[in-house]
Coordinates of C-alpha atoms in Angstrom, one line a residue:
Chain A
M1 CA 30.1 -31.0 -25.7
K2 CA 27.1 -31.4 -26.5
A3 CA 25.3 -31.0 -22.9
S4 CA 27.2 -28.1 -22.4
S5 CA 25.3 -26.2 -26.1
R6 CA 22.3 -27.1 -24.8
V7 CA 23.4 -25.3 -21.3
A8 CA 24.1 -22.4 -23.0
D9 CA 21.5 -22.5 -25.0
G10 CA 18.7 -22.8 -22.8
R11 CA 20.6 -20.3 -21.1
S12 CA 20.2 -17.5 -23.7
R13 CA 17.1 -18.8 -24.4
R14 CA 16.2 -17.9 -21.1
H15 CA 17.0 -14.9 -21.1
G16 CA 15.1 -13.9 -24.5
V17 CA 11.9 -15.4 -22.4
A18 CA 13.0 -12.6 -19.5
A19 CA 13.5 -9.8 -21.7
L20 CA 10.1 -10.2 -23.2
L21 CA 8.2 -10.8 -20.3
V22 CA 10.3 -7.5 -18.5
L23 CA 9.7 -5.2 -21.7
P24 CA 6.2 -4.2 -20.7
T25 CA 7.2 -2.8 -17.1
A26 CA 10.4 -1.1 -18.9
L27 CA 8.2 0.5 -21.0
W28 CA 6.2 2.3 -18.8
Y29 CA 8.9 3.0 -16.0
V30 CA 10.6 5.1 -19.3
G31 CA 7.1 6.8 -20.6
F32 CA 5.2 7.1 -17.6
L33 CA 7.8 7.6 -14.2
V34 CA 11.4 8.7 -16.1
A35 CA 9.8 10.6 -18.8
P36 CA 7.6 13.1 -16.1
L37 CA 10.4 13.3 -13.7
V38 CA 12.5 14.7 -16.4
V39 CA 9.8 17.1 -17.3
L40 CA 9.5 18.2 -14.1
M41 CA 13.4 18.7 -13.6
V42 CA 13.5 21.0 -16.9
M43 CA 10.8 22.9 -15.6
S44 CA 12.0 23.2 -11.3
F45 CA 15.0 26.1 -13.3
G46 CA 12.2 27.8 -15.4
E47 CA 10.6 30.7 -15.1
R48 CA 6.3 31.6 -13.6
S49 CA 5.0 33.3 -16.6
P50 CA 3.0 36.0 -15.6
N51 CA -0.6 34.6 -16.2
G52 CA 0.8 31.2 -14.6
G53 CA 2.2 28.2 -15.4
Y54 CA 6.5 28.1 -17.2
A55 CA 8.2 29.6 -18.6
P56 CA 11.5 28.5 -20.3
A57 CA 14.4 30.0 -18.3
F58 CA 17.5 28.3 -16.7
T59 CA 17.8 29.6 -13.6
L60 CA 18.6 29.1 -9.9
E61 CA 15.9 31.2 -8.7
Q62 CA 13.3 28.5 -7.5
Y63 CA 16.2 26.9 -5.9
G64 CA 17.2 30.2 -4.3
N65 CA 13.3 30.3 -3.0
L66 CA 13.0 27.2 -1.1
T67 CA 15.1 28.9 1.2
T68 CA 12.6 30.8 2.3
R69 CA 9.9 28.1 2.2
L70 CA 12.1 25.2 4.4
T71 CA 8.3 25.3 6.9
P72 CA 6.0 22.8 5.2
L73 CA 9.3 20.3 4.4
T74 CA 11.1 19.9 8.5
N75 CA 7.2 20.3 9.1
T76 CA 6.7 17.2 7.5
L77 CA 9.4 15.4 8.4
G78 CA 8.8 15.6 11.4
L79 CA 4.9 14.9 11.9
A80 CA 5.8 12.0 8.6
A81 CA 8.0 10.1 11.5
L82 CA 6.0 10.6 14.5
N83 CA 3.6 9.2 12.7
T84 CA 5.2 6.5 11.0
V85 CA 6.3 4.8 14.5
I86 CA 3.5 5.3 16.8
C87 CA 1.6 3.3 13.4
L88 CA 4.8 1.0 14.2
L89 CA 4.0 0.6 17.3
V90 CA 0.3 0.1 17.1
A91 CA 0.6 -2.2 14.2
F92 CA 3.3 -5.1 15.5
P93 CA 1.1 -6.7 18.2
I94 CA -1.9 -7.2 16.2
A95 CA 0.7 -8.7 13.1
Y96 CA 2.2 -10.8 15.4
T97 CA -1.1 -12.2 17.4
L98 CA -2.3 -13.1 13.7
A99 CA 0.8 -14.6 12.4
L100 CA 1.5 -16.2 15.5
K101 CA -0.8 -16.6 17.8
V102 CA -4.3 -17.1 15.7
V103 CA -4.5 -20.5 13.9
G104 CA -6.7 -22.0 11.6
S105 CA -9.6 -20.0 9.4
W106 CA -9.9 -17.4 11.1
R107 CA -6.7 -16.0 11.1
L108 CA -8.1 -15.9 7.4
V109 CA -10.9 -13.8 9.0
L110 CA -8.6 -11.6 11.3
V111 CA -6.4 -10.2 8.4
A112 CA -9.2 -9.8 6.2
L113 CA -10.5 -7.8 8.9
V114 CA -7.7 -5.5 9.2
V115 CA -8.1 -5.0 5.5
V116 CA -12.2 -4.3 5.0
P117 CA -11.2 -0.9 6.3
F118 CA -8.6 0.0 4.3
W119 CA -11.1 -0.6 1.7
T120 CA -13.8 1.6 2.2
S121 CA -12.5 4.9 0.7
F122 CA -9.9 6.6 2.0
L123 CA -12.0 9.6 1.9
I124 CA -14.9 8.0 3.2
R125 CA -13.1 6.5 6.4
T126 CA -11.3 10.7 7.1
Y127 CA -15.2 11.6 6.6
A128 CA -16.6 9.3 9.4
W129 CA -13.6 10.8 12.1
M130 CA -14.7 14.3 11.2
T131 CA -18.4 12.9 12.3
L132 CA -17.4 11.0 15.2
L133 CA -14.1 13.9 16.4
G134 CA -16.8 17.1 15.7
A135 CA -18.8 19.5 17.6
N136 CA -21.3 16.5 18.3
G137 CA -19.4 13.3 18.2
V138 CA -16.9 12.0 21.2
P139 CA -16.3 15.6 22.8
R140 CA -20.1 15.6 23.4
I141 CA -19.6 12.9 25.1
L142 CA -16.6 13.6 27.2
G143 CA -18.6 16.5 27.8
W144 CA -20.8 14.4 30.4
I145 CA -18.4 13.2 32.3
G146 CA -17.2 16.0 33.3
L147 CA -14.7 17.4 30.6
G148 CA -16.4 19.6 29.4
D149 CA -15.0 21.8 26.3
I150 CA -12.0 19.3 24.3
Q151 CA -11.4 20.3 20.3
L152 CA -10.5 17.3 19.0
L153 CA -11.0 18.2 15.2
N154 CA -8.7 21.0 13.5
T155 CA -6.3 19.8 15.7
P156 CA -3.0 18.0 15.1
F157 CA -4.2 15.2 17.2
A158 CA -7.0 14.4 15.0
V159 CA -4.4 14.8 11.9
S160 CA -2.4 12.4 13.6
L161 CA -5.1 9.6 14.9
G162 CA -6.6 10.2 10.9
I163 CA -3.0 8.8 10.0
V164 CA -2.5 5.9 11.9
Y165 CA -6.1 5.3 11.0
N166 CA -5.7 5.1 7.4
Y167 CA -2.5 3.6 7.2
L168 CA -2.9 0.9 10.1
P169 CA -2.9 -1.6 7.0
L170 CA 0.0 -0.9 5.1
M171 CA 1.6 -1.3 9.0
V172 CA 0.0 -4.5 9.5
L173 CA 0.3 -6.9 6.8
P174 CA 4.3 -6.6 5.8
I175 CA 4.9 -7.4 9.1
F176 CA 2.2 -10.6 9.3
V177 CA 3.6 -11.7 6.1
S178 CA 8.1 -11.6 7.3
L179 CA 5.9 -13.0 10.8
E180 CA 4.3 -15.7 8.8
R181 CA 6.6 -17.3 7.1
L182 CA 8.5 -18.0 10.5
D183 CA 9.5 -21.1 11.1
R184 CA 7.6 -21.7 14.5
S185 CA 9.8 -24.5 15.6
L186 CA 12.7 -21.7 16.3
I187 CA 10.1 -20.0 18.8
E188 CA 10.0 -23.4 20.3
A189 CA 14.0 -23.2 20.4
S190 CA 14.3 -20.5 21.9
R191 CA 11.6 -21.2 24.5
D192 CA 13.3 -24.7 24.8
L193 CA 16.4 -22.6 25.5
G194 CA 15.2 -21.0 28.6
A195 CA 14.5 -17.6 26.8
G196 CA 11.6 -15.5 29.0
P197 CA 8.7 -14.1 26.3
V198 CA 10.1 -10.9 25.8
A199 CA 13.8 -12.2 25.3
T200 CA 12.2 -14.6 22.6
I201 CA 10.7 -11.7 20.7
R202 CA 13.5 -9.6 20.9
Q203 CA 16.3 -11.9 19.6
V204 CA 14.5 -14.7 17.0
V205 CA 10.9 -12.8 16.3
L206 CA 12.6 -9.0 16.2
P207 CA 14.9 -9.8 14.0
L208 CA 13.4 -12.4 11.6
A209 CA 10.3 -9.1 11.1
A210 CA 12.7 -7.0 10.2
P211 CA 12.6 -6.7 6.7
G212 CA 8.4 -6.7 7.0
I213 CA 8.7 -4.5 9.6
L214 CA 11.1 -1.8 7.6
S215 CA 9.0 -2.4 4.3
G216 CA 5.8 -1.4 6.7
I217 CA 7.8 2.0 7.3
V218 CA 8.5 2.4 4.3
L219 CA 4.7 2.5 2.9
V220 CA 3.6 4.6 5.6
F221 CA 6.6 6.8 5.7
I222 CA 6.0 7.8 2.6
P223 CA 2.8 8.2 1.3
V224 CA 2.6 10.2 4.7
M225 CA 5.1 13.2 3.6
G226 CA 2.5 13.9 0.3
E227 CA -0.7 13.2 2.9
Y228 CA -3.5 16.0 0.9
L229 CA -6.6 15.0 2.3
I230 CA -5.7 14.5 6.2
P231 CA -5.1 17.7 7.3
I232 CA -7.4 19.5 5.0
L233 CA -10.6 17.4 6.5
L234 CA -9.2 16.2 9.6
G235 CA -6.4 19.3 10.5
G236 CA -8.5 22.5 9.4
G237 CA -6.4 23.6 7.1
K238 CA -3.8 24.3 10.2
T239 CA -1.8 21.7 9.8
Y240 CA 0.1 21.9 6.9
F241 CA 1.7 19.1 5.1
L242 CA 4.7 18.8 1.6
G243 CA 1.0 18.1 -0.7
N244 CA -0.8 20.7 0.6
A245 CA 1.7 22.9 -0.4
L246 CA 2.4 21.6 -3.5
A247 CA -1.7 21.2 -4.7
D248 CA -1.5 25.3 -4.0
L249 CA 1.2 26.0 -5.7
F250 CA -0.1 23.8 -9.3
L251 CA -3.5 24.3 -8.5
Q252 CA -4.2 27.8 -6.9
S253 CA -1.7 29.9 -7.3
R254 CA 0.1 28.5 -10.6
N255 CA 3.7 28.6 -9.9
W256 CA 5.3 25.9 -11.5
P257 CA 8.5 26.1 -11.8
F258 CA 9.0 26.7 -7.3
G259 CA 6.9 24.1 -7.6
S260 CA 8.5 22.1 -9.6
A261 CA 11.7 22.9 -8.0
L262 CA 9.9 21.7 -4.2
A263 CA 8.5 18.8 -5.7
S264 CA 12.1 17.8 -7.4
V265 CA 13.4 17.9 -3.9
F266 CA 10.4 16.4 -2.5
V267 CA 11.8 13.6 -4.6
V268 CA 15.1 13.6 -4.2
G269 CA 14.9 13.5 -1.0
M270 CA 12.9 9.7 -1.1
I271 CA 15.1 8.3 -3.5
L272 CA 17.8 8.9 -0.9
L273 CA 16.0 7.9 2.1
V274 CA 15.2 4.4 -0.6
A275 CA 18.8 4.0 -1.0
G276 CA 19.4 3.7 2.6
Y277 CA 17.0 1.6 2.7
L278 CA 17.9 -1.2 0.4
A279 CA 21.3 -0.6 2.1
L280 CA 20.0 -2.4 5.2
T281 CA 17.5 -4.8 4.1
R282 CA 20.7 -6.2 1.7
R283 CA 23.0 -6.0 5.1
L284 CA 19.6 -7.5 7.0
V285 CA 19.5 -10.1 4.4
R286 CA 23.1 -11.8 4.2
A287 CA 22.9 -11.5 7.8
G288 CA 19.2 -13.5 7.7
R289 CA 21.2 -15.9 5.5
E290 CA 24.0 -16.1 7.4
T291 CA 22.0 -16.9 10.5
S292 CA 20.1 -19.4 8.6
L293 CA 23.4 -21.3 7.6
L294 CA 24.8 -21.7 11.5
Chain B
M1 CA 16.0 -32.0 49.8
S2 CA 15.2 -32.7 45.7
S3 CA 11.0 -32.3 46.9
T4 CA 12.1 -28.7 47.6
T5 CA 13.4 -27.8 44.6
A6 CA 10.7 -29.7 42.8
L7 CA 8.2 -27.7 44.6
I8 CA 10.0 -24.4 43.6
D9 CA 10.8 -25.3 39.9
L10 CA 6.6 -25.9 40.3
E11 CA 6.1 -22.3 41.6
A12 CA 8.3 -21.4 39.3
G13 CA 6.9 -22.9 36.3
R14 CA 3.4 -22.2 37.8
R15 CA 4.3 -18.2 37.5
A16 CA 5.8 -18.8 34.0
A17 CA 2.4 -20.1 33.0
R18 CA 0.7 -17.6 34.6
F19 CA 2.6 -14.4 33.5
E20 CA 2.1 -16.1 29.8
R21 CA -1.7 -16.3 30.1
L22 CA -1.5 -12.8 31.5
G23 CA 0.2 -11.2 28.7
E24 CA -2.2 -13.6 25.9
R25 CA -4.9 -11.8 27.9
L26 CA -3.2 -8.2 27.1
T27 CA -2.4 -9.4 24.0
R28 CA -6.1 -10.1 23.1
A29 CA -8.2 -7.1 25.0
Y30 CA -5.2 -5.2 22.7
T31 CA -6.4 -7.0 19.2
V32 CA -10.5 -6.2 20.5
L33 CA -9.6 -2.4 21.3
V34 CA -7.8 -2.3 17.7
Y35 CA -10.5 -4.4 15.7
A36 CA -13.2 -1.5 17.4
F37 CA -10.6 0.8 16.8
L38 CA -10.7 0.2 12.9
F39 CA -14.4 -0.8 13.0
L40 CA -16.5 2.2 15.1
P41 CA -15.8 4.7 11.8
I42 CA -17.6 2.4 9.5
L43 CA -20.4 1.8 12.2
I44 CA -21.1 5.5 12.3
V45 CA -21.7 5.4 8.7
V46 CA -23.6 2.3 8.1
I47 CA -25.6 3.8 11.1
Y48 CA -25.9 7.0 9.6
S49 CA -26.8 6.1 6.0
F50 CA -30.3 5.3 7.1
N51 CA -30.9 8.5 8.8
A52 CA -34.2 9.8 8.0
G53 CA -32.8 13.3 8.6
R54 CA -30.4 15.3 7.2
H55 CA -28.2 16.6 10.2
V56 CA -25.7 14.1 10.5
T57 CA -25.7 14.9 14.3
E58 CA -29.0 14.0 14.8
L59 CA -30.6 10.3 14.4
T60 CA -34.6 10.9 13.9
G61 CA -35.2 7.2 12.1
F62 CA -34.6 5.0 9.4
S63 CA -34.7 5.8 6.1
T64 CA -33.1 5.0 2.7
Q65 CA -34.1 8.1 1.3
W66 CA -30.2 8.4 0.8
Y67 CA -29.9 5.6 -1.7
A68 CA -32.7 6.6 -3.6
S69 CA -30.8 10.4 -4.1
A70 CA -27.6 8.0 -4.9
W71 CA -28.6 5.9 -7.7
S72 CA -30.6 8.9 -9.0
D73 CA -27.4 10.9 -9.3
R74 CA -27.2 11.0 -12.9
F75 CA -23.1 12.8 -11.8
L76 CA -22.2 10.0 -8.6
M77 CA -23.8 7.2 -11.3
K78 CA -21.1 8.8 -14.0
A79 CA -18.3 9.0 -11.7
L80 CA -19.0 5.2 -10.0
R81 CA -18.5 4.2 -13.8
T82 CA -15.0 5.5 -14.5
S83 CA -13.7 4.9 -11.1
L84 CA -14.4 0.6 -12.0
S85 CA -13.6 0.8 -15.4
I86 CA -10.2 3.3 -14.1
A87 CA -9.5 0.1 -10.8
A88 CA -10.0 -2.3 -13.5
I89 CA -8.0 -1.7 -16.6
S90 CA -5.0 -0.8 -14.2
A91 CA -5.5 -3.8 -11.5
V92 CA -5.2 -5.5 -14.7
L93 CA -2.5 -4.6 -16.3
A94 CA -0.4 -3.9 -13.3
T95 CA -1.3 -7.3 -12.1
L96 CA -0.3 -9.0 -15.5
M97 CA 3.0 -6.7 -15.9
G98 CA 3.7 -6.6 -11.8
T99 CA 4.0 -10.4 -12.1
A100 CA 5.9 -10.9 -15.6
S101 CA 8.5 -8.6 -14.6
A102 CA 8.7 -10.0 -11.0
L103 CA 9.6 -13.5 -12.8
A104 CA 12.4 -12.7 -15.4
M105 CA 13.9 -10.4 -12.9
D106 CA 16.3 -12.7 -11.3
R107 CA 17.4 -14.1 -15.2
L108 CA 18.5 -11.0 -16.3
R109 CA 21.2 -9.1 -17.5
P110 CA 22.2 -7.0 -14.0
R111 CA 22.2 -4.1 -15.4
V112 CA 18.4 -4.4 -17.0
S113 CA 18.3 -6.2 -13.6
S114 CA 18.8 -3.7 -11.6
F115 CA 17.2 -0.4 -13.9
I116 CA 13.9 -2.3 -12.5
E117 CA 14.9 -2.5 -10.1
L118 CA 15.8 1.2 -9.0
M119 CA 12.9 2.3 -11.1
T120 CA 10.2 0.0 -8.7
Y121 CA 11.5 1.3 -6.1
V122 CA 12.0 4.5 -7.6
A123 CA 7.8 4.4 -7.9
I124 CA 6.7 3.2 -5.2
I125 CA 8.6 6.0 -3.7
V126 CA 7.8 9.2 -5.3
P127 CA 4.6 10.0 -3.6
G128 CA 1.3 10.1 -5.1
I129 CA 0.9 13.8 -5.1
V130 CA 4.5 14.4 -7.1
I131 CA 2.8 11.6 -9.7
G132 CA 0.1 12.9 -10.4
I133 CA 2.4 16.6 -10.6
A134 CA 4.5 14.7 -12.9
T135 CA 2.1 13.2 -15.0
L136 CA 0.1 16.5 -15.2
I137 CA 2.6 18.8 -16.7
F138 CA 4.4 15.8 -18.1
V139 CA 0.6 15.0 -20.0
V140 CA 0.2 18.7 -20.5
T141 CA 3.4 19.0 -22.0
A142 CA 3.7 16.1 -24.5
L143 CA 0.0 17.5 -25.5
D144 CA 1.1 21.3 -26.2
W145 CA 3.6 19.5 -28.9
L146 CA 1.1 16.9 -30.6
N147 CA -2.8 18.2 -30.5
P148 CA -1.1 20.8 -33.4
W149 CA 0.3 17.7 -35.0
L150 CA -2.4 15.3 -35.2
A151 CA -4.6 18.7 -36.1
Y152 CA -2.4 18.8 -38.9
V153 CA -2.6 15.5 -39.2
S154 CA -5.8 14.8 -39.2
G155 CA -7.2 17.6 -41.3
G156 CA -8.3 19.4 -38.6
A157 CA -10.9 16.4 -37.9
M158 CA -9.4 14.9 -34.4
A159 CA -10.6 16.4 -31.2
P160 CA -7.8 17.3 -29.3
L161 CA -6.4 15.4 -26.7
G162 CA -6.3 15.8 -22.7
L163 CA -5.9 14.8 -19.5
G164 CA -8.5 12.5 -18.4
A165 CA -9.5 9.0 -17.6
A166 CA -6.2 7.6 -20.1
S167 CA -3.7 10.1 -17.7
I168 CA -5.1 8.0 -14.7
I169 CA -4.8 4.6 -16.0
A170 CA -1.0 5.6 -16.6
A171 CA -0.4 7.3 -13.6
H172 CA -2.1 4.2 -11.7
T173 CA -0.7 1.3 -13.4
L174 CA 3.1 2.5 -12.6
F175 CA 2.4 2.8 -8.8
T176 CA 0.6 -0.6 -8.9
M177 CA 2.8 -2.7 -10.9
A178 CA 5.5 -1.8 -9.2
I179 CA 3.5 -2.8 -5.3
V180 CA 2.9 -6.0 -7.4
N181 CA 6.8 -6.7 -8.0
V182 CA 7.8 -6.3 -4.8
L183 CA 4.8 -8.6 -3.7
V184 CA 5.6 -11.4 -5.8
R185 CA 9.5 -10.9 -5.7
T186 CA 9.1 -10.8 -1.8
R187 CA 6.8 -14.2 -1.7
M188 CA 9.8 -15.5 -4.3
R189 CA 11.9 -15.1 -1.5
G190 CA 10.8 -16.7 0.4
M191 CA 9.8 -19.6 -1.7
D192 CA 10.6 -23.7 -1.1
R193 CA 13.2 -23.5 -3.8
T194 CA 13.3 -27.9 -3.7
L195 CA 10.4 -27.8 -5.1
I196 CA 11.7 -26.5 -8.3
E197 CA 14.8 -28.2 -8.4
A198 CA 12.9 -31.1 -7.4
S199 CA 10.7 -30.4 -10.7
E200 CA 13.1 -29.5 -12.7
D201 CA 15.1 -33.0 -11.8
L202 CA 12.2 -35.1 -12.8
F203 CA 12.6 -33.1 -15.9
A204 CA 9.4 -31.0 -16.3
T205 CA 9.9 -28.0 -18.8
P206 CA 9.8 -24.6 -17.5
W207 CA 6.6 -24.2 -18.2
R208 CA 5.6 -26.8 -16.6
T209 CA 7.7 -26.1 -13.7
F210 CA 5.6 -22.5 -13.6
V211 CA 1.8 -23.6 -14.1
Q212 CA 2.7 -26.4 -11.1
V213 CA 5.3 -26.1 -8.7
T214 CA 5.9 -21.6 -9.0
L215 CA 2.5 -20.0 -9.7
P216 CA 0.6 -22.3 -7.0
Q217 CA 3.3 -20.7 -4.6
L218 CA 2.7 -17.2 -5.9
M219 CA -0.9 -17.1 -6.2
P220 CA -1.8 -15.6 -2.8
A221 CA 0.8 -12.9 -3.8
V222 CA -0.7 -12.1 -7.3
V223 CA -4.2 -12.3 -6.0
S224 CA -3.7 -10.1 -3.4
G225 CA -0.7 -7.5 -5.6
A226 CA -4.6 -7.7 -8.3
L227 CA -6.6 -6.7 -4.9
L228 CA -4.7 -3.9 -3.9
A229 CA -4.3 -2.5 -7.1
F230 CA -7.4 -2.4 -7.9
T231 CA -8.3 -1.2 -4.5
F232 CA -5.8 1.5 -4.4
S233 CA -6.7 3.0 -8.5
F234 CA -10.6 2.7 -6.8
D235 CA -9.2 4.7 -3.9
D236 CA -7.0 7.2 -5.2
F237 CA -7.7 10.8 -5.1
I238 CA -4.4 12.3 -5.0
I239 CA -3.4 11.6 -8.6
A240 CA -6.6 11.8 -10.1
F241 CA -7.0 14.7 -8.4
F242 CA -4.4 16.5 -10.5
T243 CA -4.7 13.9 -13.9
S244 CA -8.4 14.3 -13.7
G245 CA -9.1 16.9 -16.2
Q246 CA -13.0 16.7 -17.3
D247 CA -13.6 12.6 -15.7
Q248 CA -14.7 12.9 -12.2
T249 CA -14.3 9.9 -10.4
V250 CA -15.7 8.6 -6.9
P251 CA -13.0 10.0 -4.7
I252 CA -13.3 13.2 -6.5
Y253 CA -16.7 13.0 -6.1
L254 CA -17.4 12.7 -2.9
F255 CA -14.1 15.5 -1.9
A256 CA -15.8 17.5 -4.1
S257 CA -19.6 16.7 -1.8
I258 CA -17.6 16.8 1.8
R259 CA -16.2 20.7 1.4
R260 CA -19.4 21.7 -0.2
G261 CA -20.6 20.7 2.5
V262 CA -22.5 18.1 4.9
N263 CA -24.1 15.4 2.8
P264 CA -25.7 12.7 4.5
Q265 CA -25.7 11.1 0.7
V266 CA -22.3 10.6 1.2
N267 CA -23.2 7.9 4.0
A268 CA -25.1 5.9 1.1
I269 CA -22.5 5.6 -1.4
A270 CA -19.8 4.7 1.6
T271 CA -22.5 1.6 2.8
V272 CA -22.9 0.8 -0.7
L273 CA -19.2 0.3 -1.6
L274 CA -18.5 -1.3 1.6
T275 CA -20.6 -4.3 1.4
V276 CA -19.7 -4.9 -2.0
T277 CA -15.9 -4.8 -0.4
I278 CA -17.2 -7.5 2.0
L279 CA -18.5 -9.4 -0.7
A280 CA -15.9 -9.6 -3.3
M281 CA -13.9 -10.4 0.3
V282 CA -15.4 -13.5 1.1
V283 CA -15.3 -14.6 -2.5
A284 CA -12.3 -14.1 -2.8
G285 CA -11.3 -16.0 0.2
L286 CA -13.5 -19.1 -0.7
V287 CA -11.0 -19.4 -3.6
Y288 CA -8.2 -18.1 -1.7
R289 CA -8.9 -21.6 0.4
R290 CA -10.1 -23.7 -1.9
G291 CA -6.7 -22.9 -4.5
R292 CA -4.6 -23.3 -0.8
R293 CA -5.7 -27.1 -0.5
R294 CA -4.7 -27.4 -3.7
A295 CA -1.5 -26.4 -3.7
T296 CA -0.7 -27.7 -0.3
T297 CA -1.9 -31.1 -1.4
A298 CA 0.2 -31.4 -4.4
A299 CA 2.9 -29.2 -2.3
T300 CA 2.8 -32.3 0.3
A301 CA 2.7 -34.9 -2.5
A302 CA 5.6 -33.2 -4.2
R303 CA 8.2 -33.2 -1.2
A304 CA 6.8 -36.2 -0.3
A305 CA 8.9 -38.0 -3.6
A306 CA 11.1 -35.5 -3.7
A307 CA 12.2 -36.0 0.1
P308 CA 14.6 -39.6 -0.9
A309 CA 16.2 -38.1 -4.0
A310 CA 16.6 -34.7 -2.0
A311 CA 18.5 -36.0 0.7
A312 CA 21.0 -38.1 -0.9
P313 CA 23.1 -35.2 -3.2
A314 CA 21.8 -33.0 -0.5
G315 CA 25.7 -32.1 -0.1
R316 CA 26.1 -31.0 -3.7
R317 CA 24.4 -27.8 -3.8
R318 CA 27.2 -25.9 -1.9

């Protein structure tokens, strides 16, 4: 009796402490996430006032107009998916090598080195590629070996390169973290049971790395969708992402209601995508728990 | 007969070993290649920062003139101060709130914890550009309503509020706090629960368990979260692009000068930032290693102490 009341007492105190710990976060979310998104949604039903900005109204006109401007949306979806996959293909072997092949203090150094470029300004990295891909960079060297007159800057290739370069650490790190925690004896067991390296990777490493891979995909795909700088600086404005469309709408043509409608569709799409991601992770975690129980 | 099988086995084993060695060599070459890809542009930036010529395309000689001109650029220095304070404030806020909420989440009422979880994912999922736009229109709308009221209350003595460093901090912290929360919770999921249970079984208070067992294990996630938060904030262009108002941050300054045309000063700024970053990383790495060594010795000791106790009632937990 006494013991159980003490347990209950401890539990309610824990609830109180937990509520206190979470309060600032909850307030921040309400004030700087929920409220701005609500304003965004409200504005998307409004009208553009004659001199730009927002005029109160309730109309679906903006959403109607969206259908005529679908290109940035579909364009962005395809490009972002493609570039995320490229990023994953480049990143996985690196994460695998770092987590399982490198030992000791070298690992720390090599992980740090993956992150170092990430710590230089995004703008500067992109600017460096402008220099490298510009007429006096790589194209000139290609000219010496007889591959004259290849334009690299201001092409979709340059945009892809910039995206892979800039987002690689976001893909490598989560995969590295999930692989680093991996129990090496599982790999040895797989080897001892006669599985080759490929089978071991496919049947042991990949399933265990799946949560990391999924977080990597989400961490890369979402910012790439809203990319603004890379298309402007490396794509010469020819490759048009959703981010560019939105920046134009809010800063140049100042059509806030239409921009809000586009942004709202974008946000809802991303949230649906994440709901799918969460469902998948939950299934993975459950599967992981089952296998670990075996 | 048996010697032939042995020979075949040996041959197969040798082939497998050769295959493995080839694979190892290929991964090594690939790793070197990717690292080269990562560092080539940075190398270019560093080399050109010491270039005497104005044109990025021609190397003409050694000079530090771009460093001098960057140093004496009043606008750049002001932008640097703004950026550093915004990044520091938002990193501290994000680390504190993100870690606190991550720790609390298992113990909250389900409705509250799923709200926090949902908001965390929404904050990460909503692209930076939308966060920037939403913050912009929200702040503008809110201030349209607030400013006349403030002017009335203060009798016109107060200057109207506008977009600026505060709105950037609000938006940056929103995103980085969510990142810290996810990192810490990921780490918690992979954490060795038996140590916490052992600590509780040994009658440690929750606070002691937290400080001596939980926190050392969470530290890598907390530190990397803090570093990520600072970097994100210092590096962010797109959110600041919409919410900075009159305050200029380094990325906004750089964007303007890149768009204006060739400016070798950019290379000098980049090189300085890079040097500072590497020094900070080395220091952080040393601290992390020392902390980890201490944590591992503590963990091994605790595990050794807990092993006999945990072995006996192992069946109880199921």
